[in-house]
Structures are given as C-alpha cells and as structure tokens.
Short mmCIF file of C-alpha atoms and ligand atoms in Angstrom, two decimals:
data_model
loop_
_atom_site.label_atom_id
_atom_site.label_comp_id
_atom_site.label_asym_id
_atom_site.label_seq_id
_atom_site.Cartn_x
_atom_site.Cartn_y
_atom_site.Cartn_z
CA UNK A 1 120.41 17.24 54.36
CA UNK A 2 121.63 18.82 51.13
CA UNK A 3 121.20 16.43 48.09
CA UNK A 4 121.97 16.66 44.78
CA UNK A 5 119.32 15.87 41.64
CA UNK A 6 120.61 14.96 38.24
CA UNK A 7 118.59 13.72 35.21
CA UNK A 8 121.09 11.04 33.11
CA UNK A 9 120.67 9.03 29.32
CA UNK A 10 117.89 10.10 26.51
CA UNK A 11 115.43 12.73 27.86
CA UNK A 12 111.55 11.97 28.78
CA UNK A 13 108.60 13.95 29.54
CA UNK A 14 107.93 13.71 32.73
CA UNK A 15 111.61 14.47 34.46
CA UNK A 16 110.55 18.08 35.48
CA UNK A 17 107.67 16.64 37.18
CA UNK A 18 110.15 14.50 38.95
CA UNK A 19 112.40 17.15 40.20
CA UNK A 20 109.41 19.31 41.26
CA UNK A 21 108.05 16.61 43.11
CA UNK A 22 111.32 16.14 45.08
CA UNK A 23 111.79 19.82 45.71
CA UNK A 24 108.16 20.26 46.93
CA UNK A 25 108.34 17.58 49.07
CA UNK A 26 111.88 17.65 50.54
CA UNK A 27 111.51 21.60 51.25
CA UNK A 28 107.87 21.77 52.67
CA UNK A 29 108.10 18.19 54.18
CA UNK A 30 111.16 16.73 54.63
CA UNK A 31 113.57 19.77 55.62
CA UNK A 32 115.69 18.97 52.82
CA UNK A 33 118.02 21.39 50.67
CA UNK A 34 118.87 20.53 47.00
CA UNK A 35 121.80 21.66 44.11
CA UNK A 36 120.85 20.30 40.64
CA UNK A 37 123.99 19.09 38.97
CA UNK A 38 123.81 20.22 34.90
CA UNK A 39 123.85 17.46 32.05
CA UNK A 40 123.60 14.70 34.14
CA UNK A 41 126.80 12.65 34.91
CA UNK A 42 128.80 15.51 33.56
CA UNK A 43 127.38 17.74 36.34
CA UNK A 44 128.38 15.71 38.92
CA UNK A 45 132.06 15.00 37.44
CA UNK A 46 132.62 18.26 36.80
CA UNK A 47 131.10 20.29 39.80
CA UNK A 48 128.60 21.91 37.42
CA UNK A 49 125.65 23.06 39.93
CA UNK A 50 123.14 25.24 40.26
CA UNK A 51 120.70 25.85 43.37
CA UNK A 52 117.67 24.16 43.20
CA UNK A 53 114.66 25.83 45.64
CA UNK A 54 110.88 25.71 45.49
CA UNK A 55 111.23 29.21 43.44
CA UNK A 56 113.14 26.88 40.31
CA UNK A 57 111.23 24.18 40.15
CA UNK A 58 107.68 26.44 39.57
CA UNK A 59 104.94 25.63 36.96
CA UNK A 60 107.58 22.82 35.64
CA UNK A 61 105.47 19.87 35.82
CA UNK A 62 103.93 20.17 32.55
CA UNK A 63 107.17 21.28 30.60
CA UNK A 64 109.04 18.79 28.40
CA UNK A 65 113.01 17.87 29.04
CA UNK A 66 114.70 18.76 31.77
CA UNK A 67 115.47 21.80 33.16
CA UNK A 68 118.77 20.42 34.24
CA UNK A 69 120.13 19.26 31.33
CA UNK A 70 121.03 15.54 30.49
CA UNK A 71 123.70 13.26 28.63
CA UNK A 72 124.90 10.16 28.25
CA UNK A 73 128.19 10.55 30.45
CA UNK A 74 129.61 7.55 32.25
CA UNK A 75 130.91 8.58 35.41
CA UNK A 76 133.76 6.19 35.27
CA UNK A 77 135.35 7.37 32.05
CA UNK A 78 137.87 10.14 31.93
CA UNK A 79 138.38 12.05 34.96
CA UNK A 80 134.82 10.18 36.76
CA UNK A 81 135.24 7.71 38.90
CA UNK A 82 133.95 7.20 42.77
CA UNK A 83 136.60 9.22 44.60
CA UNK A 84 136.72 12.37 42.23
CA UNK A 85 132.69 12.35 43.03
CA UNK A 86 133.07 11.68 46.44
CA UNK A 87 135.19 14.46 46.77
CA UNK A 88 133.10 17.10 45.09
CA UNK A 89 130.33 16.16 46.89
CA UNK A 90 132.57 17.23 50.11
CA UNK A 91 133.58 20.36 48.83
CA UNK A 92 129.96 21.32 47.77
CA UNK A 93 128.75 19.95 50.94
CA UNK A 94 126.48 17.51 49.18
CA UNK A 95 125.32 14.45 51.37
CA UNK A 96 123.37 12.29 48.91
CA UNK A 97 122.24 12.06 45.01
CA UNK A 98 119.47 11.54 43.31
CA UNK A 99 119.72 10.18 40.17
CA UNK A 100 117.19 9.79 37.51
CA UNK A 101 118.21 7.80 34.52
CA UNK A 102 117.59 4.23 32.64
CA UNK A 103 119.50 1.76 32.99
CA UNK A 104 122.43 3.11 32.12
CA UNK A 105 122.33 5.62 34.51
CA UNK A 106 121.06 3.11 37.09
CA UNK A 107 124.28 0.89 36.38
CA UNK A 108 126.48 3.45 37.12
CA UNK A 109 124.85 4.71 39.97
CA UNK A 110 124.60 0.54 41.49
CA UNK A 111 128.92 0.60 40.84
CA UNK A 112 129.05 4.46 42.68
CA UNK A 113 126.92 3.18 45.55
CA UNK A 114 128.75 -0.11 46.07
CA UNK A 115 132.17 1.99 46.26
CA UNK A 116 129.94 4.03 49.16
CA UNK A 117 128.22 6.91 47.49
CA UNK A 118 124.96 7.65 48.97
CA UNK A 119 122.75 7.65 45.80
CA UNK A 120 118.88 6.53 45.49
CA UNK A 121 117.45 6.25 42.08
CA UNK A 122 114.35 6.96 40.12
CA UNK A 123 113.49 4.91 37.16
CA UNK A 124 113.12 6.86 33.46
CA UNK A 125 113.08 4.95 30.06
CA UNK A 126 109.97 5.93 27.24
CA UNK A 127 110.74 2.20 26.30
CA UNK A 128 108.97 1.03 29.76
CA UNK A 129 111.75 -1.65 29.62
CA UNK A 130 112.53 -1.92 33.85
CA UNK A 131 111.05 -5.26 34.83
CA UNK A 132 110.97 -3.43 38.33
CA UNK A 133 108.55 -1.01 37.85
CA UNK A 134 104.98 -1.25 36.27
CA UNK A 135 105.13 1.79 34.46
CA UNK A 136 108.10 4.39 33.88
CA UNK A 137 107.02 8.24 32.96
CA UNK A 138 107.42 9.30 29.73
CA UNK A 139 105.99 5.92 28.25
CA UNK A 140 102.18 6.73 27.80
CA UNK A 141 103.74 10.47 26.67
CA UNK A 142 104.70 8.76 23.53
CA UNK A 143 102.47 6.31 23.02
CA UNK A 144 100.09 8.91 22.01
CA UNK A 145 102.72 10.98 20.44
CA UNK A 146 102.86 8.04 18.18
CA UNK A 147 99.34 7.13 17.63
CA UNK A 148 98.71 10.44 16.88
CA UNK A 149 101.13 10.03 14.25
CA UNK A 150 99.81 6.99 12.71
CA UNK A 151 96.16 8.15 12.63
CA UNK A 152 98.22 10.78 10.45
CA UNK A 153 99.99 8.10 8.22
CA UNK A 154 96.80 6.31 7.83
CA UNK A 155 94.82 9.30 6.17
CA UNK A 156 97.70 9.84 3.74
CA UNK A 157 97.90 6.43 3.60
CA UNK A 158 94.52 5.68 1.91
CA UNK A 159 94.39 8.77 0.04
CA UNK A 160 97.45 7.20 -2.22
CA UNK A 161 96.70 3.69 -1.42
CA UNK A 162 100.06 2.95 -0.37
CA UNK A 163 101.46 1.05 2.58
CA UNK A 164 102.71 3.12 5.30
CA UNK A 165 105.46 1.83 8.00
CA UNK A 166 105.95 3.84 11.06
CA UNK A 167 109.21 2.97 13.19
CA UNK A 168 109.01 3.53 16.55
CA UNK A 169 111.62 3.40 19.20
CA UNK A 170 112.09 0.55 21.66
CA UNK A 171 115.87 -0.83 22.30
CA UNK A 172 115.22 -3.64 23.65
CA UNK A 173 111.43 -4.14 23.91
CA UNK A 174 108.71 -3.56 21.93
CA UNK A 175 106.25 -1.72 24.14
CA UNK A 176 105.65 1.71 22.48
CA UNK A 177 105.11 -0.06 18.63
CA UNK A 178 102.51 -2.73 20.96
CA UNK A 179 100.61 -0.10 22.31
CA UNK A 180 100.67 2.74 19.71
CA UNK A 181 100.12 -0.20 17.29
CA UNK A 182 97.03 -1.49 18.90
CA UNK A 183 96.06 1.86 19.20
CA UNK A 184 96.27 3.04 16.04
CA UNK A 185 94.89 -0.24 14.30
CA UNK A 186 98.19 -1.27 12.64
CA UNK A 187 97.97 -4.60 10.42
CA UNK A 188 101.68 -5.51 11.55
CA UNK A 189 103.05 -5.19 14.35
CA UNK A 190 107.25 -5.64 14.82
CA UNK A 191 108.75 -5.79 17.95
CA UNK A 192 112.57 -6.79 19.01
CA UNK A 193 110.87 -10.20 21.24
CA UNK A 194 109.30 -11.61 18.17
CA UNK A 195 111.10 -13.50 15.24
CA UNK A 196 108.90 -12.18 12.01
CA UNK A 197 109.78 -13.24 8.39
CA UNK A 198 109.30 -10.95 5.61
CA UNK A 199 107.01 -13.70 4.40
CA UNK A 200 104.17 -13.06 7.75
CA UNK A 201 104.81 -9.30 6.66
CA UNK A 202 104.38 -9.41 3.11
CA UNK A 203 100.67 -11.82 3.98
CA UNK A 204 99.37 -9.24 6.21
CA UNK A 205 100.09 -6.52 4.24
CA UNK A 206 98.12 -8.21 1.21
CA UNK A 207 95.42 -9.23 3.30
CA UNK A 208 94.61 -5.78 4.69
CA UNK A 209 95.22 -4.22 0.86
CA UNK A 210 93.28 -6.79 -0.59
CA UNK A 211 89.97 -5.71 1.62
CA UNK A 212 90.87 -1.98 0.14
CA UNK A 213 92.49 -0.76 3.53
CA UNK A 214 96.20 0.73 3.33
CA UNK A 215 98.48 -0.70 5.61
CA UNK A 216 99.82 0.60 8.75
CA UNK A 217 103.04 -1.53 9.09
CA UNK A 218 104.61 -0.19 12.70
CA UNK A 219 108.03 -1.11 13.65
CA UNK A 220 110.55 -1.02 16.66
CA UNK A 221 113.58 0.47 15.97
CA UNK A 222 115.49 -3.01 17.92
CA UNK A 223 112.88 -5.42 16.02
CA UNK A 224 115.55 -8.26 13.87
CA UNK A 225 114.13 -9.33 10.73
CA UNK A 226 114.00 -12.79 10.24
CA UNK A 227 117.47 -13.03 8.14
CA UNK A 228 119.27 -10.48 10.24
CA UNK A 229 121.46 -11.42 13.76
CA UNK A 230 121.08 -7.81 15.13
CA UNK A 231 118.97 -4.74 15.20
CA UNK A 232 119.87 -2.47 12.53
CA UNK A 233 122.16 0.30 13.11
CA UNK A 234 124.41 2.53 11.09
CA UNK A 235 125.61 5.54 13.86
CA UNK A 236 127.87 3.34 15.67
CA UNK A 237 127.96 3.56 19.75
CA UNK A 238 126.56 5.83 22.42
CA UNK A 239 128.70 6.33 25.74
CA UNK A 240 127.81 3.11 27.36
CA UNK A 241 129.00 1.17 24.51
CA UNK A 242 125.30 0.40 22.84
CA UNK A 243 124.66 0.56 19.23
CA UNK A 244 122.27 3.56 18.02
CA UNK A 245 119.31 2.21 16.78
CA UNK A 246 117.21 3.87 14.22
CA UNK A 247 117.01 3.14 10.52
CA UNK A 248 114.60 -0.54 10.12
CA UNK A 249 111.68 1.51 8.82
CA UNK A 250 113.31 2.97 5.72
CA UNK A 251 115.19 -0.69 5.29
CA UNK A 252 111.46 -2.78 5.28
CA UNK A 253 109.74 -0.21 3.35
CA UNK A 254 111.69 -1.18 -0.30
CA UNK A 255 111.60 -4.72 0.87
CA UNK A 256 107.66 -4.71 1.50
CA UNK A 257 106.97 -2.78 -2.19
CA UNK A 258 109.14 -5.69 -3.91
CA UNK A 259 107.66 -8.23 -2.35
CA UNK A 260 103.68 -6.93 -2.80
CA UNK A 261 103.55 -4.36 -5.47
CA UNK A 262 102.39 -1.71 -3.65
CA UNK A 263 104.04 1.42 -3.03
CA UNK A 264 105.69 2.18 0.78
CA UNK A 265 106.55 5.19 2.50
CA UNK A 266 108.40 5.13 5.71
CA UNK A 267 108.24 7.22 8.17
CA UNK A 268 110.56 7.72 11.51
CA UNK A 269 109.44 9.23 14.60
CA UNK A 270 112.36 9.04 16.31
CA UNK A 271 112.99 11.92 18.86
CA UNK A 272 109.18 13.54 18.15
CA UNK A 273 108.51 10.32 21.04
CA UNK A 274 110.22 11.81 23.32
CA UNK A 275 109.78 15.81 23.17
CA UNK A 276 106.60 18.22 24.13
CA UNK A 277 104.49 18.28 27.16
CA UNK A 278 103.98 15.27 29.18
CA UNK A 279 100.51 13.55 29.30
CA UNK A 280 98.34 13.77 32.76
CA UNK A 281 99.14 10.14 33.41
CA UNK A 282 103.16 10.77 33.25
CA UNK A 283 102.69 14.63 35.02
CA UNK A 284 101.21 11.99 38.31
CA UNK A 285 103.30 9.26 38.07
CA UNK A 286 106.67 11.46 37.70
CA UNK A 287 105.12 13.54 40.96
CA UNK A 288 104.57 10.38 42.99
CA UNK A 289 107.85 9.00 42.18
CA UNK A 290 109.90 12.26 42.73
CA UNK A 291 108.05 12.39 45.97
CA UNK A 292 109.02 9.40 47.12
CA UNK A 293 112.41 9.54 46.28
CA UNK A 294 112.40 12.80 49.04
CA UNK A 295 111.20 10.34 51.20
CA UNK A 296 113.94 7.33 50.40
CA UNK A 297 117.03 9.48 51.00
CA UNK A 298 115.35 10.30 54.49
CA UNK A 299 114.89 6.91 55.22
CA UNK A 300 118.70 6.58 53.55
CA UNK A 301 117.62 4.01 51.32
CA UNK A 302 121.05 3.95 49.63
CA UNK A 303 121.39 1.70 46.44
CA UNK A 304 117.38 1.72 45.95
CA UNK A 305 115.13 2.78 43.88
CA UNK A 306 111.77 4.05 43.81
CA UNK A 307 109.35 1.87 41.35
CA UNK A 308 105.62 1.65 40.90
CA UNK A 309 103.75 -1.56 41.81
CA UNK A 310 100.42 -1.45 41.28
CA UNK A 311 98.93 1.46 41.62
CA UNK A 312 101.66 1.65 45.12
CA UNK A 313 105.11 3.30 45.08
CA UNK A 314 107.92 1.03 46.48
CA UNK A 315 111.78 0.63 46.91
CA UNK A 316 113.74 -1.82 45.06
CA UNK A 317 116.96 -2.28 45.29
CA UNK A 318 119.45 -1.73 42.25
CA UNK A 319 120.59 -5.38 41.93
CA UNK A 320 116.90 -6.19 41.22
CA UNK A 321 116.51 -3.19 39.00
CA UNK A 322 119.11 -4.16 37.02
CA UNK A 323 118.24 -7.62 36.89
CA UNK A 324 115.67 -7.89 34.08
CA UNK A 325 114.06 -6.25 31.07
CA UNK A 326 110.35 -5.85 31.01
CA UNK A 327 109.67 -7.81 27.60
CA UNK A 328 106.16 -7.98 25.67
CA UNK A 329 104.62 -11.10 27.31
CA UNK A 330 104.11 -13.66 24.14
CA UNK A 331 100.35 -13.44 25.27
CA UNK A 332 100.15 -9.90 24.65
CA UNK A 333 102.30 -9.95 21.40
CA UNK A 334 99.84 -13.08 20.20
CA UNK A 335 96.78 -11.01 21.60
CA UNK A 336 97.19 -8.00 19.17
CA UNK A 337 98.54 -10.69 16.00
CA UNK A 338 94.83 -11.75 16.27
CA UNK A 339 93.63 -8.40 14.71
CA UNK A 340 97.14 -8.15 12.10
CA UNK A 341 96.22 -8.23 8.39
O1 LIG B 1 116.61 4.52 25.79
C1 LIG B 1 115.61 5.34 25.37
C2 LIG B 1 115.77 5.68 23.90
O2 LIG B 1 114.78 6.62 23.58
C3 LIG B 1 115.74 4.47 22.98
O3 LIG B 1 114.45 4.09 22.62
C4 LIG B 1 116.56 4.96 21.80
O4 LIG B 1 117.22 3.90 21.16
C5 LIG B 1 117.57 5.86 22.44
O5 LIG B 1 117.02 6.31 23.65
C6 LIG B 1 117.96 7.03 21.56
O6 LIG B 1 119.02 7.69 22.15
P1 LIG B 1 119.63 9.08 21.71
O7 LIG B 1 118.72 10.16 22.19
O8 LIG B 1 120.95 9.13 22.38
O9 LIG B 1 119.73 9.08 20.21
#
C-alpha cells in the first residue's frame, strides 16, 4: 500500500517523531510505501510530493517542525475539494492518507472521508485541547518551554520589584498557562474556562507583593476578562475562519499597574511554545502514535484516529474526536487557586 503523510495547522514538536514512527514501522513491519505531501493541505491539493523512505526520515525524532512543511489550507477552498484529491491520489497512485493536524485538520479530513477518501488521523495541538486523547505531543514540549521562561521573568521580576505577566497560548483551553503556571509558582493563574475579574487579579497580585514576592501573573492567550464577551484579538482570521489570538498580556499589564501601583511588564511567548527540540516525553508519545497509525491504515481504519488512553494507544473515530474540547476540570483550576496570591 502506498500512503501519503501530511502534517496540517500550527506546527508542534513532536511531528517528525510522528512521521518517523510511521515510516519505520510501515517499511520494516507493515510492507508499506509512503510520499509526503509538502505544506500540509496544500500538498495534497496541489500534487506537491516528495518520496518518503526509511533513508528521509533518519535521526528526525528529536528535530523540531516538520520536515514536510505545514499550513493552514482548507482543502475545500479554491481548487480543494474531495474529487480534485481523489483524483491526484489516482494519478500518484496513492491509496490512503495520513493526516496529522488539530482539529482543523481533523474536520476536514472527517468531511474528505465521509465523501470516501481513505484517510486515518493522528491527533496534534500544544493546547492538549482533544477530549479524545489523554495527551497530544508537543504539549509537555512547551510546558517547559514556558516554565523555563517564567523562572526567567521571576528573577527579573524581583530584581525590579515589578509584576511580571507571561501570556501563554491556549485557544480554547487553558492547559499550558495551568501547568506552566503551577510549575513555575505563578500567583494568578488565567485561563479561557474561568470567569476572573480584574478585582480577584488586582487581590492576588497585592497579596503576593505585600509578603515582598513579585508577581508572576500567567495568562492564556483565549482567557476573557471579566468585562469582555471574547478573547482578545487584533490579526483578524486564520484559514478556518478563527480569530488569531495573541495580545491579553500586554492589554492586563497597564490595567494591573493602575489598579495596584506597581509597575508591569508583559511578556509574550507566543511561537517560542512551539519551536526547538521536543522533550523525551513528546519524542515517545509522537513514536507510539505514528506507529500506530502504520498499523490503522492496515487494519483500514478509515475515518479514525489514533489517541492515547491511559498509558494504551487506541482508535477513535472522527465524530468522537470532534465532539468535545478537553477543558481544565473546575477541580483542577480550583486546586492550583488554592496556592494564587
Ligand atoms: O492551535 C495551536 C495554536 O498554537 C494556538 O494555541 C494558537 O492560537 C495558534 O495555534 C497560533 O496559530 P498561528 O501559528 O497560525 O499563529
């Protein structure tokens, strides 16, 4: 079987771990052949390929990106669509896709499959926002990208005795900011689940000032301040019609020296998150799940994806996928507000 890989939406470490672990396995094991199509979508749309053997995908695992390019294409714009696909595939002699994307990507490739494309998936966000899966690669990557940060801001932080906020990304969800937060020992916390006023800010910020400590204020890029409707965002839409976050962190920090006194810096990490070599964790988890996608086009598991459970890797099916975002339990969010201030 020859199948094609692409890598679709915002980049992640951990996708060239992916991609080895499907050629390793669907060469050596599975008797498998494989094109990678460049810039994800795009590739595929456009016939852009290039041969993919056990020779390309060496000593990958640890590098950052994707050797194959990405974007944030939709398929069905343009020229895309199901029977422009299905006909490159023929000409190319391409029997099945592997797609590795967010949700985005995972949408598209649920429509593709339903109009009888042979496509399994493989779940990629650094948000950890697919209710499907445990864990998604990439995620514990920045985490400690972005503690590493803050245990940065901190040290300037006390040296000027100012307050520091650190945005972090996180669309939807506020998993990254949670765990780099905790991590870091932030006294504030804001995530897109939570409602916060500027009044809970401004009395944790005093608190921890107030015992001499500077403090670490870290944000979500999708966290709505308690006035707002939406998450802020000034660079209008990406491809799939979503609003580019990024921005909060540089809004709060004026807000939080009027309101206390005490001077704010702000400080973005934006795209840091999600660049450099992946951590051990994501190099494992990225191997197991490109391995196992080998294994689901054998067993033509068409419209699925591969997901961790546990510590197990299973198939679920797109609809399910789709279905539901992988929130902060309140529990969790009202576990870490215990140690704010
Ligand atoms: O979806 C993953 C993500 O990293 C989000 O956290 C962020 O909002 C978005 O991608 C940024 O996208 P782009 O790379 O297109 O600016």
């Amino acid at each position: 079987m020859r199948i094609g890989i692409l890598t679709s939406g915002g980049d992640c470490p951990g996708l060239n771990a992916v991609i080895r672990g499907i050629v390793l396995k669907g060469t050596e094991i599975n008797d498998q052949e494989f094109v990678g199509f460049r810039g994800g979508w795009r590739g595929v749309v456009k016939s852009d390929l290039i041969e993919l053997g056990r020779a390309n995908v060496r000593g990958i695992a640890k590098e950052g990106g994707t050797i194959l390019g990405t974007s944030r294409t939709n398929p069905f714009e343009g020229e895309g669509g199901p029977e422009r696909i299905q006909a490159n595939m023929e000409r190319e002699g391409i029997d099945a896709i592997i797609a590795i994307g967010g949700e985005g990507t995972l949408a598209a490739a649920k429509r593709l499959t339903d109009a009888g494309l042979k496509i399994v998936g493989v779940p990629k966000t650094i948000d950890n926002d697919l209710d499907a899966t445990d864990y998604t690669f990439g995620f514990d990557t920045a985490v400690q990208i972005a503690t590493d940060a803050m245990d940065r801001l901190r040290t300037t932080g006390d040296s000027h005795s100012r307050c520091m906020v650190a945005e972090v990304m996180g669309r939807h969800v506020g998993w990254i900011a949670l765990h780099s937060g905790m991590a870091a020992g932030a006294h504030a916390i804001l995530i897109p689940e939570q409602k916060t006023t500027m009044d809970e800010v401004r009395g944790w910020v005093e608190s921890a000032n107030a015992r001499g400590r500077s403090p670490l204020v870290v944000v979500a890029e999708g966290f709505i301040p308690g006035s707002a409707d939406d998450a802020h965002s000034e660079r209008g839409l990406d491809a799939f019609g979503r609003p580019r976050l990024g921005g909060i962190g540089e809004r709060l920090a004026p807000m939080i020296e009027e309101m206390t006194g005490i001077e704010t810096r702000a400080t973005t990490l934006g795209h840091i998150q999600r660049g450099g070599v992946p951590s051990a964790f994501d190099r494992v988890l990225a191997t197991r799940l490109g391995m196992a996608a080998s294994d689901s086009v054998q067993a033509g598991n068409w419209g699925q994806m591969v997901a961790l459970r546990g510590t197990e890797i299973e198939n679920v099916g797109f609809e399910e996928a789709l279905g539901k975002l992988k929130t902060v339990p309140q529990a969790r969010y009202d576990e870490a507000a215990q140690l704010f201030g």
